[in-house]
């Protein structure tokens, strides 16, 4: 196991597979990637995953860009070593034809970004009118058993913050659907930051039951038959105190913190003992951003 100087054991790796995306969301932080170079080939990702598993990592989340832009995503998922759970964060618009193959390759579940159920708003937020494709992706994920499907909704003041009740209704009494409300991190001067803490307080007040997850100590609220999680990374010392995640950029840098770009560890072309040492170094560089 790898633990940092703050006693946080790292058990999860979030791997960006590509910087390419078929959408152009107005707020996208692109996982903190700035000017990525070449994508890592599937074989090198497989080796990185084996090292992570040997260090006791229990799960991997694939992200992007849009991970379904990679034709070899099924091959990458199939290379996840036994003992590690694999999940995917996707906009869902390219998922319908591949959900079953991804399930067969070993994918456990998916997060699907869905900020609105209104077609015009979707086009405004995502830059392309693909709400129908995203909904088809959700259906395909449910049919393939990639559950629970978590719907990632970035709350945008003045754009979709009036849809939270609609989303709660959408996932109500569906144990295969979870709503995840995400606080906007403002990397692109997007002027739509919403008070997600206030929204969380209101949800907490009407929740029948609350659970606390290991990942970032996130709360899961059971509200009138709906499951709702809230992700609040900003100025949230709990988020950092319970962070168990290392990130990998699409061009091969280990990233100790989502919010920093000055402490990455280059693992391009590294193998064996050198790759293991790079993992140790990235964990040594972890420190809570909000302490
Ligand atoms: N394309 C994939 C998708 O849509 O899920 C994966 C990459 S996307 C960067 C991963 C998640 O980050 C999505 O749920 C997206 O909504 C969220 N996200 C992107 N930019 C964000 C920001 N500035 N603040 C908060 N969440 C953001």
Tab-separated table of C-alpha atoms and ligand atoms in Angstrom:
chain	number	residue	atom	x	y	z
A	1	UNK	CA	0.000	0.000	0.000
A	2	UNK	CA	1.131	3.578	-0.633
A	3	UNK	CA	0.348	6.215	1.992
A	4	UNK	CA	1.299	9.879	1.878
A	5	UNK	CA	2.817	12.057	4.599
A	6	UNK	CA	-0.701	12.928	5.795
A	7	UNK	CA	-1.659	9.300	6.429
A	8	UNK	CA	-3.856	9.038	3.348
A	9	UNK	CA	-3.620	5.644	1.670
A	10	UNK	CA	-4.023	5.808	-2.098
A	11	UNK	CA	-6.344	3.139	-3.429
A	12	UNK	CA	-7.811	4.647	-6.599
A	13	UNK	CA	-6.361	5.836	-9.886
A	14	UNK	CA	-8.238	8.113	-12.277
A	15	UNK	CA	-6.824	7.750	-15.763
A	16	UNK	CA	-7.498	10.235	-18.526
A	17	UNK	CA	-7.301	8.245	-21.754
A	18	UNK	CA	-7.469	11.094	-24.224
A	19	UNK	CA	-7.795	14.846	-24.392
A	20	UNK	CA	-10.139	14.539	-27.386
A	21	UNK	CA	-13.861	15.058	-26.876
A	22	UNK	CA	-16.891	15.211	-29.153
A	23	UNK	CA	-18.493	17.883	-26.928
A	24	UNK	CA	-17.295	21.319	-25.911
A	25	UNK	CA	-18.861	21.992	-22.508
A	26	UNK	CA	-18.775	25.629	-21.467
A	27	UNK	CA	-17.244	24.816	-18.082
A	28	UNK	CA	-14.952	21.858	-18.809
A	29	UNK	CA	-11.833	21.575	-16.658
A	30	UNK	CA	-10.443	18.805	-18.911
A	31	UNK	CA	-9.248	17.009	-15.751
A	32	UNK	CA	-6.672	19.756	-15.247
A	33	UNK	CA	-4.826	18.897	-18.473
A	34	UNK	CA	-3.338	21.835	-20.300
A	35	UNK	CA	-1.427	21.011	-23.474
A	36	UNK	CA	-1.316	17.238	-23.635
A	37	UNK	CA	0.961	15.519	-26.075
A	38	UNK	CA	0.614	11.920	-27.302
A	39	UNK	CA	-1.872	9.552	-25.682
A	40	UNK	CA	-0.470	6.553	-23.861
A	41	UNK	CA	-0.825	3.311	-25.797
A	42	UNK	CA	-3.037	0.536	-24.371
A	43	UNK	CA	-0.021	-1.663	-23.560
A	44	UNK	CA	1.553	0.985	-21.349
A	45	UNK	CA	-1.744	1.627	-19.574
A	46	UNK	CA	-1.959	-2.107	-18.836
A	47	UNK	CA	1.519	-2.013	-17.264
A	48	UNK	CA	0.600	1.042	-15.171
A	49	UNK	CA	-2.519	-0.754	-13.960
A	50	UNK	CA	-0.484	-3.791	-12.902
A	51	UNK	CA	1.822	-1.570	-10.864
A	52	UNK	CA	-1.204	0.134	-9.275
A	53	UNK	CA	-2.728	-3.238	-8.390
A	54	UNK	CA	0.572	-4.416	-6.902
A	55	UNK	CA	0.586	-1.291	-4.710
A	56	UNK	CA	-2.869	-2.256	-3.425
A	57	UNK	CA	-5.015	0.069	-5.555
A	58	UNK	CA	-8.543	-1.274	-5.571
A	59	UNK	CA	-10.184	0.703	-8.366
A	60	UNK	CA	-9.603	2.609	-11.577
A	61	UNK	CA	-11.823	5.230	-13.170
A	62	UNK	CA	-11.295	5.974	-16.861
A	63	UNK	CA	-12.014	9.505	-17.995
A	64	UNK	CA	-10.933	12.017	-20.626
A	65	UNK	CA	-11.612	14.082	-22.755
A	66	UNK	CA	-14.158	11.577	-23.807
A	67	UNK	CA	-12.837	8.037	-23.215
A	68	UNK	CA	-15.174	6.594	-25.865
A	69	UNK	CA	-13.204	8.544	-28.464
A	70	UNK	CA	-10.641	5.741	-28.118
A	71	UNK	CA	-11.319	2.727	-30.323
A	72	UNK	CA	-9.246	0.546	-28.007
A	73	UNK	CA	-11.270	1.332	-24.853
A	74	UNK	CA	-12.570	-2.257	-24.634
A	75	UNK	CA	-8.967	-3.554	-24.838
A	76	UNK	CA	-7.901	-1.124	-22.100
A	77	UNK	CA	-10.792	-2.160	-19.839
A	78	UNK	CA	-9.993	-5.830	-20.446
A	79	UNK	CA	-6.439	-5.190	-19.215
A	80	UNK	CA	-7.572	-4.095	-15.740
A	81	UNK	CA	-6.015	-6.659	-13.405
A	82	UNK	CA	-8.121	-8.971	-11.309
A	83	UNK	CA	-8.805	-7.423	-7.920
A	84	UNK	CA	-9.369	-3.913	-9.296
A	85	UNK	CA	-12.815	-2.494	-10.076
A	86	UNK	CA	-13.136	-0.550	-13.318
A	87	UNK	CA	-15.538	2.317	-13.937
A	88	UNK	CA	-15.881	4.983	-16.595
A	89	UNK	CA	-16.885	8.625	-16.731
A	90	UNK	CA	-18.423	9.498	-20.080
A	91	UNK	CA	-20.793	11.956	-21.669
A	92	UNK	CA	-22.703	8.876	-22.845
A	93	UNK	CA	-23.326	10.121	-26.378
A	94	UNK	CA	-21.133	7.417	-27.937
A	95	UNK	CA	-22.008	4.669	-25.460
A	96	UNK	CA	-25.123	3.031	-26.919
A	97	UNK	CA	-23.307	0.767	-29.386
A	98	UNK	CA	-20.485	-0.193	-27.004
A	99	UNK	CA	-22.043	-0.629	-23.559
A	100	UNK	CA	-22.428	-4.395	-23.872
A	101	UNK	CA	-18.892	-4.945	-25.159
A	102	UNK	CA	-17.521	-2.796	-22.334
A	103	UNK	CA	-19.479	-4.829	-19.785
A	104	UNK	CA	-18.090	-8.020	-21.310
A	105	UNK	CA	-14.578	-6.541	-21.143
A	106	UNK	CA	-15.021	-6.165	-17.371
A	107	UNK	CA	-16.361	-2.651	-16.842
A	108	UNK	CA	-18.337	-2.431	-13.616
A	109	UNK	CA	-20.314	0.784	-13.873
A	110	UNK	CA	-20.447	4.213	-15.469
A	111	UNK	CA	-20.900	7.849	-14.550
A	112	UNK	CA	-22.725	9.697	-17.311
A	113	UNK	CA	-22.584	13.473	-17.506
A	114	UNK	CA	-26.059	14.911	-17.817
A	115	UNK	CA	-26.488	18.525	-16.813
A	116	UNK	CA	-29.998	19.064	-18.122
A	117	UNK	CA	-33.009	17.229	-19.509
A	118	UNK	CA	-33.854	20.123	-21.807
A	119	UNK	CA	-32.569	19.730	-25.406
A	120	UNK	CA	-31.898	23.437	-25.967
A	121	UNK	CA	-30.065	23.827	-22.679
A	122	UNK	CA	-28.061	20.693	-23.459
A	123	UNK	CA	-26.905	22.167	-26.767
A	124	UNK	CA	-26.009	25.425	-25.040
A	125	UNK	CA	-23.989	23.716	-22.293
A	126	UNK	CA	-22.355	20.959	-24.344
A	127	UNK	CA	-21.937	22.822	-27.619
A	128	UNK	CA	-23.741	20.090	-29.581
A	129	UNK	CA	-27.433	19.023	-29.698
A	130	UNK	CA	-26.860	15.479	-28.466
A	131	UNK	CA	-29.240	15.085	-25.512
A	132	UNK	CA	-31.022	12.167	-27.274
A	133	UNK	CA	-27.713	10.341	-27.730
A	134	UNK	CA	-26.794	10.868	-24.066
A	135	UNK	CA	-30.179	9.477	-22.966
A	136	UNK	CA	-29.717	6.501	-25.317
A	137	UNK	CA	-26.328	5.943	-23.682
A	138	UNK	CA	-27.953	5.872	-20.246
A	139	UNK	CA	-30.520	3.308	-21.402
A	140	UNK	CA	-27.813	1.168	-22.991
A	141	UNK	CA	-25.723	1.284	-19.801
A	142	UNK	CA	-28.727	0.194	-17.736
A	143	UNK	CA	-29.544	-2.619	-20.204
A	144	UNK	CA	-25.940	-3.822	-20.143
A	145	UNK	CA	-25.900	-3.878	-16.328
A	146	UNK	CA	-23.287	-1.107	-15.914
A	147	UNK	CA	-24.983	-0.166	-12.653
A	148	UNK	CA	-25.578	1.874	-10.726
A	149	UNK	CA	-25.420	4.526	-13.430
A	150	UNK	CA	-24.427	7.765	-11.755
A	151	UNK	CA	-25.693	10.886	-13.453
A	152	UNK	CA	-23.116	13.655	-13.083
A	153	UNK	CA	-24.875	17.010	-13.019
A	154	UNK	CA	-22.639	20.064	-12.712
A	155	UNK	CA	-24.850	22.662	-11.066
A	156	UNK	CA	-24.720	25.896	-13.065
A	157	UNK	CA	-26.318	28.959	-11.591
A	158	UNK	CA	-28.829	30.535	-13.975
A	159	UNK	CA	-28.624	27.604	-16.399
A	160	UNK	CA	-29.728	24.339	-14.757
A	161	UNK	CA	-30.037	25.025	-11.014
A	162	UNK	CA	-33.832	25.012	-11.409
A	163	UNK	CA	-33.716	21.371	-12.589
A	164	UNK	CA	-32.535	19.682	-9.403
A	165	UNK	CA	-36.089	18.626	-8.421
A	166	UNK	CA	-36.655	17.308	-11.951
A	167	UNK	CA	-33.489	15.228	-11.678
A	168	UNK	CA	-34.508	13.930	-8.243
A	169	UNK	CA	-37.778	12.774	-9.844
A	170	UNK	CA	-35.833	11.229	-12.729
A	171	UNK	CA	-33.842	8.911	-10.409
A	172	UNK	CA	-36.610	8.348	-7.823
A	173	UNK	CA	-37.299	4.690	-6.972
A	174	UNK	CA	-34.561	3.620	-9.404
A	175	UNK	CA	-31.892	1.766	-7.489
A	176	UNK	CA	-29.893	1.518	-10.706
A	177	UNK	CA	-29.668	5.343	-10.992
A	178	UNK	CA	-27.904	7.766	-8.646
A	179	UNK	CA	-27.860	11.539	-8.995
A	180	UNK	CA	-24.490	13.161	-8.371
A	181	UNK	CA	-24.580	16.942	-7.967
A	182	UNK	CA	-21.187	18.492	-8.691
A	183	UNK	CA	-19.943	21.903	-7.692
A	184	UNK	CA	-18.524	23.880	-10.606
A	185	UNK	CA	-14.779	24.382	-10.466
A	186	UNK	CA	-14.188	27.542	-12.352
A	187	UNK	CA	-11.261	26.911	-14.670
A	188	UNK	CA	-12.614	28.704	-17.727
A	189	UNK	CA	-13.951	31.867	-16.134
A	190	UNK	CA	-17.407	30.329	-16.340
A	191	UNK	CA	-19.644	32.781	-14.438
A	192	UNK	CA	-22.170	30.155	-13.321
A	193	UNK	CA	-20.847	29.002	-9.948
A	194	UNK	CA	-23.795	27.876	-7.794
A	195	UNK	CA	-24.014	27.601	-4.023
A	196	UNK	CA	-23.841	23.804	-3.848
A	197	UNK	CA	-23.227	23.899	-0.087
A	198	UNK	CA	-26.614	25.634	0.303
A	199	UNK	CA	-28.221	23.071	-2.020
A	200	UNK	CA	-26.644	20.245	-0.005
A	201	UNK	CA	-27.942	21.737	3.258
A	202	UNK	CA	-31.471	21.851	1.822
A	203	UNK	CA	-31.219	18.230	0.618
A	204	UNK	CA	-29.845	17.150	4.015
A	205	UNK	CA	-32.845	18.772	5.715
A	206	UNK	CA	-35.343	16.641	3.755
A	207	UNK	CA	-33.278	13.414	3.564
A	208	UNK	CA	-34.713	10.251	5.144
A	209	UNK	CA	-31.241	8.796	5.602
A	210	UNK	CA	-27.590	9.796	5.030
A	211	UNK	CA	-24.570	7.580	4.347
A	212	UNK	CA	-20.923	8.677	4.242
A	213	UNK	CA	-18.795	7.242	1.450
A	214	UNK	CA	-15.098	6.475	1.751
A	215	UNK	CA	-14.234	8.497	-1.375
A	216	UNK	CA	-13.659	12.087	-0.204
A	217	UNK	CA	-16.118	11.432	2.660
A	218	UNK	CA	-18.952	12.263	0.289
A	219	UNK	CA	-22.455	12.088	1.654
A	220	UNK	CA	-25.149	10.038	-0.021
A	221	UNK	CA	-28.653	11.319	0.770
A	222	UNK	CA	-31.765	9.202	0.444
A	223	UNK	CA	-34.468	11.692	-0.510
A	224	UNK	CA	-38.025	10.544	-1.203
A	225	UNK	CA	-36.818	7.321	-2.860
A	226	UNK	CA	-33.950	9.009	-4.749
A	227	UNK	CA	-30.231	8.556	-4.065
A	228	UNK	CA	-28.322	11.839	-4.278
A	229	UNK	CA	-24.579	12.400	-3.810
A	230	UNK	CA	-22.939	15.805	-3.615
A	231	UNK	CA	-19.385	16.511	-4.765
A	232	UNK	CA	-17.960	19.726	-3.331
A	233	UNK	CA	-14.199	19.930	-3.877
A	234	UNK	CA	-13.720	23.651	-3.295
A	235	UNK	CA	-12.717	24.998	0.119
A	236	UNK	CA	-13.713	21.621	1.490
A	237	UNK	CA	-11.097	20.266	3.866
A	238	UNK	CA	-12.970	16.945	4.139
A	239	UNK	CA	-12.705	16.451	0.370
A	240	UNK	CA	-8.908	16.695	0.653
A	241	UNK	CA	-8.546	14.917	3.994
A	242	UNK	CA	-10.275	11.843	2.591
A	243	UNK	CA	-8.780	11.946	-0.907
A	244	UNK	CA	-7.502	8.462	-1.817
A	245	UNK	CA	-6.888	9.177	-5.480
A	246	UNK	CA	-3.962	9.532	-7.831
A	247	UNK	CA	-4.543	10.802	-11.362
A	248	UNK	CA	-2.828	10.055	-14.643
A	249	UNK	CA	-2.970	12.538	-17.517
A	250	UNK	CA	-3.630	11.272	-21.026
A	251	UNK	CA	-0.016	11.965	-22.016
A	252	UNK	CA	1.586	10.114	-19.126
A	253	UNK	CA	2.090	12.277	-16.043
A	254	UNK	CA	1.017	11.197	-12.581
A	255	UNK	CA	-0.967	14.008	-11.015
A	256	UNK	CA	-1.020	14.072	-7.199
A	257	UNK	CA	-3.821	16.678	-6.953
A	258	UNK	CA	-6.670	17.667	-9.288
A	259	UNK	CA	-6.159	21.329	-8.460
A	260	UNK	CA	-2.398	21.548	-9.066
A	261	UNK	CA	-0.340	21.494	-12.226
A	262	UNK	CA	3.087	22.145	-10.686
A	263	UNK	CA	3.849	18.781	-9.081
A	264	UNK	CA	3.263	16.185	-11.795
A	265	UNK	CA	5.540	13.157	-12.183
A	266	UNK	CA	6.522	12.120	-15.702
A	267	UNK	CA	6.116	8.375	-16.278
A	268	UNK	CA	6.408	8.353	-20.067
A	269	UNK	CA	8.580	5.474	-21.166
A	270	UNK	CA	9.124	4.171	-17.622
A	271	UNK	CA	8.911	0.468	-16.834
A	272	UNK	CA	9.515	-1.895	-13.938
A	273	UNK	CA	11.337	-0.470	-10.927
A	274	UNK	CA	11.479	3.060	-12.421
A	275	UNK	CA	7.717	3.089	-12.881
A	276	UNK	CA	7.181	1.865	-9.321
A	277	UNK	CA	9.493	4.603	-8.008
A	278	UNK	CA	7.501	7.213	-9.971
A	279	UNK	CA	4.328	6.044	-8.208
A	280	UNK	CA	6.080	6.399	-4.841
A	281	UNK	CA	7.303	9.889	-5.798
A	282	UNK	CA	3.813	11.018	-6.874
A	283	UNK	CA	2.390	9.837	-3.553
A	284	UNK	CA	5.214	11.617	-1.686
A	285	UNK	CA	4.159	14.844	-3.467
A	286	UNK	CA	0.537	14.581	-2.308
A	287	UNK	CA	-0.584	17.270	0.084
A	288	UNK	CA	-4.107	18.505	0.872
A	289	UNK	CA	-4.959	21.523	-1.304
A	290	UNK	CA	-7.499	22.744	1.252
A	291	UNK	CA	-6.139	21.997	4.715
B	1	LIG	N1	-16.151	13.365	-21.141
B	1	LIG	C1	-16.372	12.616	-19.957
B	1	LIG	C2	-17.615	13.075	-19.246
B	1	LIG	O1	-18.344	13.916	-19.773
B	1	LIG	O2	-17.899	12.555	-18.181
B	1	LIG	C3	-15.206	12.549	-19.005
B	1	LIG	C4	-14.415	13.798	-18.739
B	1	LIG	S1	-15.264	15.049	-17.824
B	1	LIG	C5	-13.945	16.214	-17.612
B	1	LIG	C6	-15.479	14.304	-16.235
B	1	LIG	C7	-16.485	14.966	-15.334
B	1	LIG	O3	-15.968	16.213	-14.916
B	1	LIG	C8	-17.841	15.237	-15.983
B	1	LIG	O4	-18.872	14.752	-15.186
B	1	LIG	C9	-17.889	16.731	-16.045
B	1	LIG	O5	-19.197	17.213	-15.935
B	1	LIG	C10	-17.026	17.141	-14.870
B	1	LIG	N2	-16.472	18.478	-15.023
B	1	LIG	C11	-15.858	18.999	-16.089
B	1	LIG	N3	-15.484	20.274	-15.878
B	1	LIG	C12	-15.862	20.575	-14.621
B	1	LIG	C13	-15.769	21.753	-13.825
B	1	LIG	N4	-15.197	22.869	-14.276
B	1	LIG	N5	-16.261	21.696	-12.578
B	1	LIG	C14	-16.836	20.574	-12.106
B	1	LIG	N6	-16.962	19.426	-12.826
B	1	LIG	C15	-16.492	19.441	-14.068
